[in-house]
Coordinates of N, CA and C in Angstrom, one line a residue:
K1 N 112.2 111.7 134.2 CA 110.8 111.8 134.5 C 110.1 110.6 134.6
R2 N 109.4 110.1 136.0 CA 108.6 108.8 136.1 C 107.5 108.9 135.4
R3 N 107.3 107.9 135.0 CA 105.8 107.4 134.4 C 105.1 106.4 134.9
S4 N 103.7 106.6 135.0 CA 103.0 105.6 135.7 C 102.7 104.5 134.7
A5 N 102.3 103.2 135.3 CA 102.1 102.1 134.2 C 100.8 102.6 133.4
S6 N 100.0 103.3 133.6 CA 98.8 103.5 133.0 C 99.2 104.5 131.7
Q7 N 100.3 105.4 132.0 CA 100.9 106.3 130.8 C 101.7 105.3 129.8
I8 N 102.2 104.4 130.3 CA 103.2 103.4 129.4 C 102.1 102.6 128.5
L9 N 101.2 102.2 129.3 CA 100.2 101.4 128.5 C 99.4 102.3 127.3
R10 N 99.2 103.3 127.8 CA 98.4 104.4 126.7 C 99.4 104.7 125.5
T11 N 100.6 104.7 125.7 CA 101.5 105.0 124.7 C 102.2 103.7 123.8
R12 N 101.8 102.7 124.5 CA 102.5 101.4 123.8 C 101.9 101.3 122.1
P13 N 100.7 101.3 122.1 CA 100.1 101.5 120.5 C 100.7 102.3 119.7
V14 N 100.9 103.4 120.0 CA 101.6 104.4 119.1 C 102.9 104.0 118.8
C15 N 103.7 103.6 120.0 CA 105.1 103.3 119.9 C 105.2 102.0 118.6
S16 N 104.2 101.1 119.0 CA 104.2 99.8 118.2 C 104.0 100.2 116.8
H17 N 103.2 101.1 116.2 CA 103.0 101.6 115.0 C 104.1 102.2 114.4
L18 N 104.7 103.0 115.1 CA 106.0 103.9 114.7 C 106.9 102.8 114.5
I19 N 107.2 101.8 115.3 CA 108.3 101.0 115.2 C 108.2 99.9 113.9
T20 N 106.8 99.6 113.8 CA 106.5 98.7 112.4 C 106.9 99.5 111.1
V21 N 106.5 101.0 111.1 CA 106.9 101.9 110.0 C 108.2 101.9 110.1
F22 N 109.2 102.0 111.0 CA 110.4 102.1 110.8 C 111.0 100.8 110.3
A23 N 110.7 99.6 110.8 CA 111.2 98.4 110.3 C 110.7 98.1 109.0
L24 N 109.5 98.5 108.6 CA 109.3 98.3 107.1 C 110.0 99.3 106.2
E25 N 110.4 100.5 106.7 CA 111.3 101.3 105.8 C 112.7 100.8 105.8
L26 N 113.1 100.1 106.9 CA 114.5 99.5 106.9 C 114.4 98.5 106.0
F27 N 113.4 97.6 105.9 CA 113.4 96.4 105.0 C 113.4 96.9 103.4
D28 N 112.5 97.8 103.2 CA 112.4 98.5 101.9 C 113.9 98.9 101.5
N29 N 114.5 99.9 102.2 CA 115.7 100.3 101.7 C 116.8 99.3 101.7
R30 N 116.6 98.3 102.4 CA 117.6 97.1 102.3 C 117.4 96.4 100.9
M31 N 116.4 96.0 100.5 CA 116.0 95.4 99.5 C 116.3 96.2 98.3
K32 N 116.1 97.7 98.3 CA 116.5 98.6 97.3 C 118.0 98.6 97.0
S33 N 118.9 98.5 98.0 CA 120.1 98.5 97.9 C 121.0 97.4 97.5
M34 N 120.3 96.3 97.7 CA 120.7 94.8 97.3 C 120.5 94.2 96.1
K35 N 121.2 93.3 95.7 CA 121.1 92.8 94.3 C 120.0 91.5 94.6
L36 N 118.9 91.6 94.1 CA 117.9 90.6 94.4 C 118.0 89.5 93.2
D37 N 118.8 88.6 93.4 CA 119.2 87.5 92.5 C 118.2 86.5 92.6
T38 N 117.6 86.2 91.4 CA 116.4 85.2 91.4 C 117.1 83.8 91.3
S39 N 118.3 83.6 91.2 CA 119.1 82.3 91.2 C 119.5 82.1 92.5
N40 N 119.6 82.9 93.5 CA 120.1 82.7 94.9 C 119.2 82.2 95.8
L41 N 119.1 80.7 95.9 CA 117.9 80.1 96.6 C 118.0 80.4 98.2
E42 N 119.4 80.4 98.7 CA 119.3 80.8 100.1 C 118.5 82.3 100.4
L43 N 119.0 83.2 99.4 CA 118.3 84.5 99.8 C 116.6 84.3 99.5
L44 N 116.3 83.7 98.4 CA 114.8 83.5 98.2 C 114.2 82.8 99.3
S45 N 114.9 81.8 100.1 CA 114.4 81.2 101.0 C 114.2 82.2 102.4
K46 N 115.0 83.1 102.6 CA 115.0 84.0 103.7 C 113.7 85.0 103.4
L47 N 113.5 85.5 102.1 CA 112.6 86.5 101.7 C 111.3 85.8 101.6
D48 N 111.1 84.7 101.3 CA 109.7 84.1 101.1 C 108.9 84.4 102.5
P49 N 109.2 84.0 103.6 CA 108.1 84.3 104.8 C 107.7 85.6 104.9
F50 N 108.3 86.5 104.4 CA 107.9 87.9 104.2 C 106.7 88.3 103.6
V51 N 106.5 87.6 102.6 CA 105.2 87.7 101.9 C 103.9 87.7 102.5
K52 N 103.9 86.5 103.4 CA 102.6 86.2 104.2 C 102.7 87.5 105.4
L53 N 103.8 87.9 105.9 CA 103.9 88.9 106.8 C 103.5 90.2 106.4
L54 N 103.9 90.5 105.3 CA 103.7 91.9 104.7 C 102.2 91.9 104.4
G55 N 101.6 90.5 104.0 CA 100.1 90.8 103.6 C 99.4 90.9 104.7
S56 N 99.7 90.6 105.8 CA 99.1 90.6 107.0 C 99.2 92.1 107.4
C57 N 100.0 92.9 107.0 CA 100.3 94.3 107.3 C 99.2 95.1 106.6
L58 N 98.8 94.4 105.3 CA 97.6 95.4 104.6 C 96.3 95.3 105.5
T59 N 96.1 94.8 106.4 CA 94.8 95.0 107.3 C 95.0 96.1 108.3
T60 N 95.9 96.7 108.6 CA 96.1 97.9 109.6 C 95.3 99.0 109.1
K61 N 95.2 99.9 110.2 CA 94.5 101.0 109.9 C 95.5 102.3 109.6
Y62 N 96.4 102.1 109.7 CA 97.5 103.0 109.5 C 98.0 103.2 108.1
E63 N 97.7 104.3 107.5 CA 98.0 104.6 106.2 C 99.6 104.7 105.8
D64 N 100.6 105.1 106.8 CA 101.9 104.9 106.5 C 102.4 103.3 106.5
I65 N 101.7 102.5 107.3 CA 101.9 101.2 107.4 C 101.6 100.5 106.0
L66 N 100.6 100.8 105.6 CA 100.1 100.2 104.1 C 100.8 100.6 103.1
S67 N 101.1 102.0 103.1 CA 101.9 102.3 102.0 C 103.4 101.6 102.0
A68 N 104.1 101.5 103.0 CA 105.5 100.8 103.1 C 105.1 99.4 102.8
S69 N 104.1 98.8 103.3 CA 104.0 97.4 102.9 C 103.8 97.2 101.6
L70 N 102.9 98.0 100.9 CA 102.8 97.9 99.6 C 104.0 98.0 98.8
R71 N 104.8 99.1 99.2 CA 106.1 99.2 98.5 C 107.2 98.0 98.7
C72 N 107.1 97.3 99.7 CA 107.8 96.2 100.0 C 107.4 95.0 99.2
L73 N 106.1 94.8 99.3 CA 105.5 93.6 98.4 C 105.9 93.9 96.9
T74 N 105.9 95.0 96.4 CA 106.1 95.2 95.1 C 107.5 94.8 94.4
R75 N 108.2 95.0 95.5 CA 109.7 94.3 95.2 C 109.6 93.0 95.3
L76 N 109.0 92.3 96.4 CA 109.1 90.8 96.6 C 108.2 90.2 95.4
V77 N 107.3 90.7 95.0 CA 106.4 90.0 94.0 C 107.2 89.6 92.8
R78 N 108.1 90.6 92.6 CA 109.0 90.2 91.1 C 109.7 89.0 91.2
L79 N 110.1 88.4 92.5 CA 110.7 87.4 92.7 C 110.0 86.0 92.7
P80 N 110.5 84.9 92.3 CA 109.9 83.6 92.3 C 110.0 83.1 93.5
L81 N 109.0 83.6 94.5 CA 108.9 83.1 95.8 C 107.6 82.1 96.0
P82 N 108.1 80.9 96.5 CA 106.7 80.0 96.6 C 105.6 80.4 97.3
S83 N 105.6 81.5 98.4 CA 104.5 81.8 99.0 C 103.4 82.7 98.0
L84 N 104.1 83.1 97.0 CA 103.2 83.8 96.2 C 102.1 82.9 95.6
A85 N 102.5 81.8 95.3 CA 101.3 80.6 94.9 C 99.9 80.7 95.8
S86 N 100.2 80.9 96.9 CA 98.8 81.0 97.8 C 98.6 82.2 98.5
E87 N 99.5 83.4 98.3 CA 99.1 84.6 98.9 C 98.8 85.8 97.7
A88 N 99.3 85.5 96.4 CA 99.1 86.7 95.5 C 97.7 87.0 95.4
D89 N 96.6 86.2 95.2 CA 95.4 86.4 95.1 C 94.9 87.3 96.2
K90 N 95.2 86.8 97.6 CA 94.8 87.6 98.7 C 95.5 89.1 98.7
I91 N 96.7 89.1 98.1 CA 97.4 90.4 98.3 C 96.6 91.2 97.4
K92 N 96.4 90.8 96.0 CA 95.5 91.5 95.2 C 94.2 92.0 95.5
A93 N 93.5 91.0 96.3 CA 92.2 91.5 96.6 C 92.1 92.5 97.7
T94 N 93.2 92.4 98.6 CA 93.4 93.2 99.8 C 93.7 94.9 98.9
S95 N 94.7 94.7 98.1 CA 95.2 96.1 97.4 C 94.0 96.4 96.5
L96 N 93.2 95.8 96.0 CA 91.9 96.6 95.3 C 91.2 97.4 96.2
A97 N 90.9 96.4 97.5 CA 90.0 96.9 98.6 C 90.7 98.4 99.0
I98 N 91.9 98.3 99.2 CA 92.5 99.7 99.7 C 92.4 100.8 98.7
A99 N 92.6 100.6 97.3 CA 92.5 101.5 96.4 C 90.9 101.8 96.1
E100 N 90.1 101.1 96.4 CA 88.7 101.5 96.2 C 88.1 102.4 97.5
S101 N 88.8 102.1 98.5 CA 88.3 102.7 99.7 C 89.2 104.3 99.9
S102 N 90.3 104.5 99.1 CA 91.1 105.6 99.2 C 90.3 106.9 98.7
V103 N 90.3 107.8 99.4 CA 89.5 109.0 99.3 C 90.1 110.0 98.2
N104 N 91.7 109.8 98.1 CA 92.4 110.7 97.2 C 93.0 109.8 96.0
A105 N 92.4 110.2 95.1 CA 93.0 109.4 93.7 C 94.5 109.6 93.6
N106 N 94.7 110.6 93.9 CA 96.3 111.1 93.5 C 97.3 110.8 94.8
S107 N 97.0 110.1 95.7 CA 97.7 109.8 97.1 C 98.6 108.9 96.9
P108 N 99.9 109.0 97.6 CA 100.9 107.9 97.4 C 100.2 106.5 97.8
L109 N 99.3 106.5 98.8 CA 98.8 105.0 98.9 C 98.1 104.5 97.8
M110 N 97.2 105.2 97.0 CA 96.7 104.8 95.6 C 97.5 104.4 94.7
E111 N 98.7 105.3 94.8 CA 99.8 104.8 93.6 C 100.4 103.7 94.2
A112 N 100.8 103.5 95.3 CA 101.4 102.2 95.9 C 100.5 101.0 95.4
C113 N 99.4 101.0 95.7 CA 98.3 99.9 95.4 C 98.3 99.7 93.8
L114 N 98.3 100.6 93.1 CA 98.3 100.3 91.7 C 99.6 99.8 91.1
R115 N 100.7 100.4 91.7 CA 102.0 99.9 91.3 C 102.3 98.4 91.9
L116 N 101.6 98.0 92.8 CA 101.6 96.4 93.2 C 100.7 95.7 92.2
L117 N 99.5 96.3 91.8 CA 98.9 95.5 91.0 C 99.5 95.3 89.6
V118 N 100.2 96.3 89.0 CA 100.9 96.2 88.0 C 101.9 95.3 88.0
V119 N 102.7 95.1 89.1 CA 103.7 94.1 89.1 C 103.2 92.7 89.1
L120 N 102.0 92.6 90.0 CA 101.2 91.3 90.1 C 100.7 90.7 88.8
L121 N 100.2 91.8 87.9 CA 99.9 91.3 86.7 C 101.1 90.7 85.7
Q122 N 102.3 91.4 86.0 CA 103.3 91.4 85.0 C 104.3 89.9 85.5
S123 N 104.1 89.6 86.8 CA 105.2 88.8 87.4 C 104.6 87.5 88.0
T124 N 103.1 87.5 88.0 CA 102.6 86.2 88.6 C 101.3 85.8 87.6
K125 N 100.5 84.7 87.9 CA 99.5 84.3 87.4 C 98.4 84.9 87.6
V126 N 98.4 86.1 88.5 CA 97.1 86.7 89.2 C 96.5 87.4 88.1
T127 N 95.2 87.3 87.8 CA 94.4 87.9 86.9 C 93.4 88.8 87.5
L128 N 92.6 89.5 86.8 CA 91.5 90.4 87.1 C 90.0 90.1 86.8
S129 N 89.1 89.9 87.5 CA 87.8 89.6 87.0 C 87.2 90.8 86.1
S130 N 86.4 90.5 85.6 CA 85.7 91.9 84.8 C 85.2 92.7 85.7
E131 N 84.6 92.4 86.9 CA 84.1 93.3 87.8 C 85.2 94.1 88.5
Q132 N 86.5 93.5 88.7 CA 87.6 94.4 89.0 C 88.1 95.2 88.0
V133 N 88.2 94.7 86.7 CA 88.9 95.7 85.6 C 88.0 97.0 85.4
H134 N 86.6 96.7 85.6 CA 85.2 97.5 85.5 C 85.5 98.5 86.5
M135 N 85.9 98.2 87.8 CA 86.0 99.3 89.1 C 87.3 99.9 88.6
L136 N 88.3 99.4 88.2 CA 89.7 100.1 88.0 C 89.4 101.3 86.9
V137 N 89.0 100.9 85.9 CA 88.7 101.9 84.7 C 87.9 103.0 85.1
L138 N 87.2 102.9 86.3 CA 86.4 104.0 86.6 C 86.8 104.9 87.7
F139 N 88.1 104.5 88.0 CA 88.9 105.2 88.9 C 89.0 106.8 88.3
P140 N 89.3 107.7 89.1 CA 89.4 109.2 88.5 C 90.9 109.1 87.6
L141 N 91.7 108.3 88.2 CA 93.2 108.4 87.5 C 92.9 108.0 86.0
F142 N 91.8 107.2 85.5 CA 91.5 106.8 84.2 C 90.6 107.6 83.6
L143 N 89.7 108.3 84.3 CA 88.5 109.1 83.5 C 89.2 110.3 83.6
D144 N 90.3 110.9 84.1 CA 91.0 112.2 83.8 C 92.2 112.0 83.3
L145 N 92.4 110.7 82.2 CA 93.7 110.7 81.8 C 94.2 111.6 80.7
E146 N 93.4 112.3 80.0 CA 93.9 113.2 79.1 C 94.2 114.5 79.8
R147 N 93.5 115.1 80.8 CA 94.1 116.3 81.6 C 95.1 116.0 82.3
N148 N 95.2 114.8 82.8 CA 96.1 114.6 84.1 C 96.7 113.3 83.9
P149 N 97.5 112.9 82.8 CA 98.0 111.7 82.5 C 98.9 111.2 83.6
S150 N 98.6 109.9 84.0 CA 99.3 109.4 85.3 C 100.0 108.3 84.7
S151 N 101.4 108.1 85.1 CA 102.2 107.2 84.5 C 102.0 105.9 85.3
V152 N 101.5 105.6 86.4 CA 101.0 104.4 87.0 C 99.7 103.9 86.4
A153 N 98.8 105.0 86.1 CA 97.5 104.3 85.5 C 97.8 103.9 84.0
L154 N 98.8 104.5 83.3 CA 98.9 103.9 81.9 C 99.9 102.5 82.1
S155 N 100.7 102.7 83.0 CA 101.4 101.2 83.3 C 100.4 100.0 83.7
L156 N 99.2 100.4 84.5 CA 98.3 99.3 85.0 C 97.6 98.9 83.6
L157 N 97.1 100.0 82.9 CA 96.3 100.0 81.6 C 97.4 99.0 80.7
K158 N 98.3 99.5 80.7 CA 99.3 98.4 79.7 C 99.4 96.9 80.0
A159 N 99.3 96.6 81.5 CA 99.3 95.3 81.9 C 98.0 94.7 81.8
I160 N 96.9 95.5 81.9 CA 95.5 94.9 81.6 C 95.4 94.4 80.1
V161 N 95.8 95.4 79.1 CA 95.8 95.1 77.6 C 96.5 93.7 77.4
R162 N 97.9 93.7 78.0 CA 98.5 92.4 77.6 C 97.9 91.1 78.2
R163 N 97.1 91.4 79.2 CA 96.4 90.1 79.7 C 95.2 90.0 78.8
K164 N 94.7 90.8 77.8 CA 93.3 90.7 77.2 C 92.4 90.9 78.0
L165 N 92.2 91.4 78.9 CA 91.1 91.6 79.8 C 90.1 92.7 79.4
V166 N 88.8 92.1 79.2 CA 87.9 92.7 78.5 C 86.5 93.4 79.3
V167 N 86.3 94.6 79.3 CA 85.2 95.0 79.6 C 84.7 96.2 78.8
P168 N 83.5 96.5 78.4 CA 83.1 97.3 77.7 C 83.8 98.9 77.8
E169 N 84.0 99.1 79.0 CA 84.7 100.6 79.3 C 86.1 100.5 78.8
I170 N 86.9 99.5 78.7 CA 88.1 99.3 78.1 C 88.3 100.1 76.6
Y171 N 87.3 100.0 75.8 CA 87.4 100.7 74.6 C 87.2 102.2 74.8
D172 N 86.5 102.7 75.6 CA 86.4 104.3 76.0 C 87.9 104.7 76.5
V173 N 88.5 103.8 77.3 CA 89.7 104.3 77.8 C 90.8 104.2 76.6
I174 N 90.8 103.2 75.7 CA 91.7 103.3 74.8 C 91.5 104.5 73.8
L175 N 90.3 105.1 73.4 CA 90.1 106.3 72.7 C 90.8 107.5 73.3
R176 N 90.7 107.3 74.8 CA 91.2 108.5 75.5 C 92.9 108.5 75.5
V177 N 93.5 107.3 75.3 CA 94.6 107.1 75.1 C 95.3 107.3 74.0
A178 N 94.6 107.1 72.8 CA 94.8 107.4 71.4 C 94.9 108.8 71.4
E179 N 93.9 109.5 72.0 CA 94.2 111.1 71.9 C 95.2 111.7 72.8
L180 N 95.4 111.1 73.8 CA 96.7 111.5 74.6 C 98.1 111.2 73.9
M181 N 98.1 110.2 72.9 CA 99.2 110.0 72.5 C 99.5 111.0 71.4
V182 N 98.5 111.7 70.9 CA 98.6 113.0 70.0 C 98.9 114.1 70.7
T183 N 98.3 114.3 72.0 CA 98.1 115.7 72.6 C 99.2 115.8 73.5
S184 N 99.8 114.8 74.1 CA 100.6 115.1 75.2 C 102.2 115.7 74.7
Q185 N 102.7 116.4 75.4 CA 104.1 116.7 75.0 C 105.3 116.1 75.5
V186 N 104.7 115.1 76.4 CA 105.8 114.4 77.2 C 106.0 113.0 76.4
E187 N 107.4 113.0 76.1 CA 107.7 111.8 75.3 C 107.4 110.3 75.9
S188 N 107.8 110.2 77.3 CA 107.6 108.9 77.8 C 105.9 108.6 77.9
V189 N 105.1 109.7 77.9 CA 103.8 109.4 77.8 C 103.3 109.0 76.5
Q190 N 104.1 109.7 75.5 CA 103.6 109.3 74.2 C 103.9 107.8 73.6
K191 N 105.1 107.4 74.2 CA 105.7 106.1 74.0 C 104.8 105.2 74.7
K192 N 104.4 105.3 75.9 CA 103.7 104.6 76.7 C 102.1 104.2 75.9
C193 N 101.6 105.3 75.8 CA 100.3 105.2 74.8 C 100.3 104.6 73.6
S194 N 101.5 104.8 72.9 CA 101.8 104.1 71.6 C 101.8 102.5 71.8
Q195 N 102.4 102.3 72.9 CA 102.6 100.7 73.3 C 101.2 100.2 73.5
I196 N 100.6 100.9 74.5 CA 99.1 100.3 74.7 C 98.3 100.1 73.5
L197 N 98.3 101.2 72.6 CA 97.7 101.1 71.4 C 97.9 100.3 70.7
L198 N 99.1 99.9 70.3 CA 99.6 98.9 69.1 C 99.1 97.4 69.8
Q199 N 99.5 97.2 71.3 CA 99.0 95.9 71.9 C 97.5 95.6 71.7
F200 N 96.8 96.7 72.0 CA 95.2 96.8 71.9 C 94.9 96.2 70.4
L201 N 95.3 97.1 69.5 CA 95.0 96.8 68.0 C 95.3 95.5 67.4
R202 N 96.4 94.8 68.0 CA 96.5 93.6 67.9 C 95.8 92.4 68.3
E203 N 95.5 92.5 69.6 CA 94.8 91.6 70.5 C 93.2 91.6 70.7
Y204 N 92.7 92.7 70.5 CA 91.2 92.8 70.8 C 90.3 92.8 69.4
D205 N 89.2 92.4 70.0 CA 88.1 92.5 68.9 C 87.7 93.8 68.4
L206 N 88.0 94.3 67.5 CA 87.7 95.7 67.1 C 86.3 96.0 66.6
T207 N 85.5 94.7 66.3 CA 84.2 95.0 65.7 C 83.2 95.2 67.1

């Protein structure tokens, strides 16, 4: 069937969006299947330009592009890529903005944002301000931790405690973690809670 030029122009943005999603999924699957050797300088030099490119994808309005870009960046941030020195803070700020604007606390998009923040705190020099930590611990994932323990929320809390980031609300969250360690029947949750609590008791001012 023939299509007019106006019909083609109207469908182009949709096609562009779908092609971007497809490309991101290919990239993510490729990184998942390959060995990301941190000593392979040739590989690192080829992956480095993707940091800025994926960072620019985080400004899109399409949720599936955001989720795929966040997953790809989570893999890249673990590598010693030069671009992270200048781009990591921007990526952190954008991820926090996406998480803050997310209407569903349990959505894949929210989870992808928090997973990226965990890896940023673990693998780079990026840190969080008191205002940012305050915002995070007031997310429903943390407020509802005892009734609905989230693995990614516990991982993020563990990364925050390791960095010794302090806001008054962190003490309330730790009390919930201590209760969850006792009440949870899930071994992985018990183990992560005990690790968080032990790190907290070692590093934080308990007065």
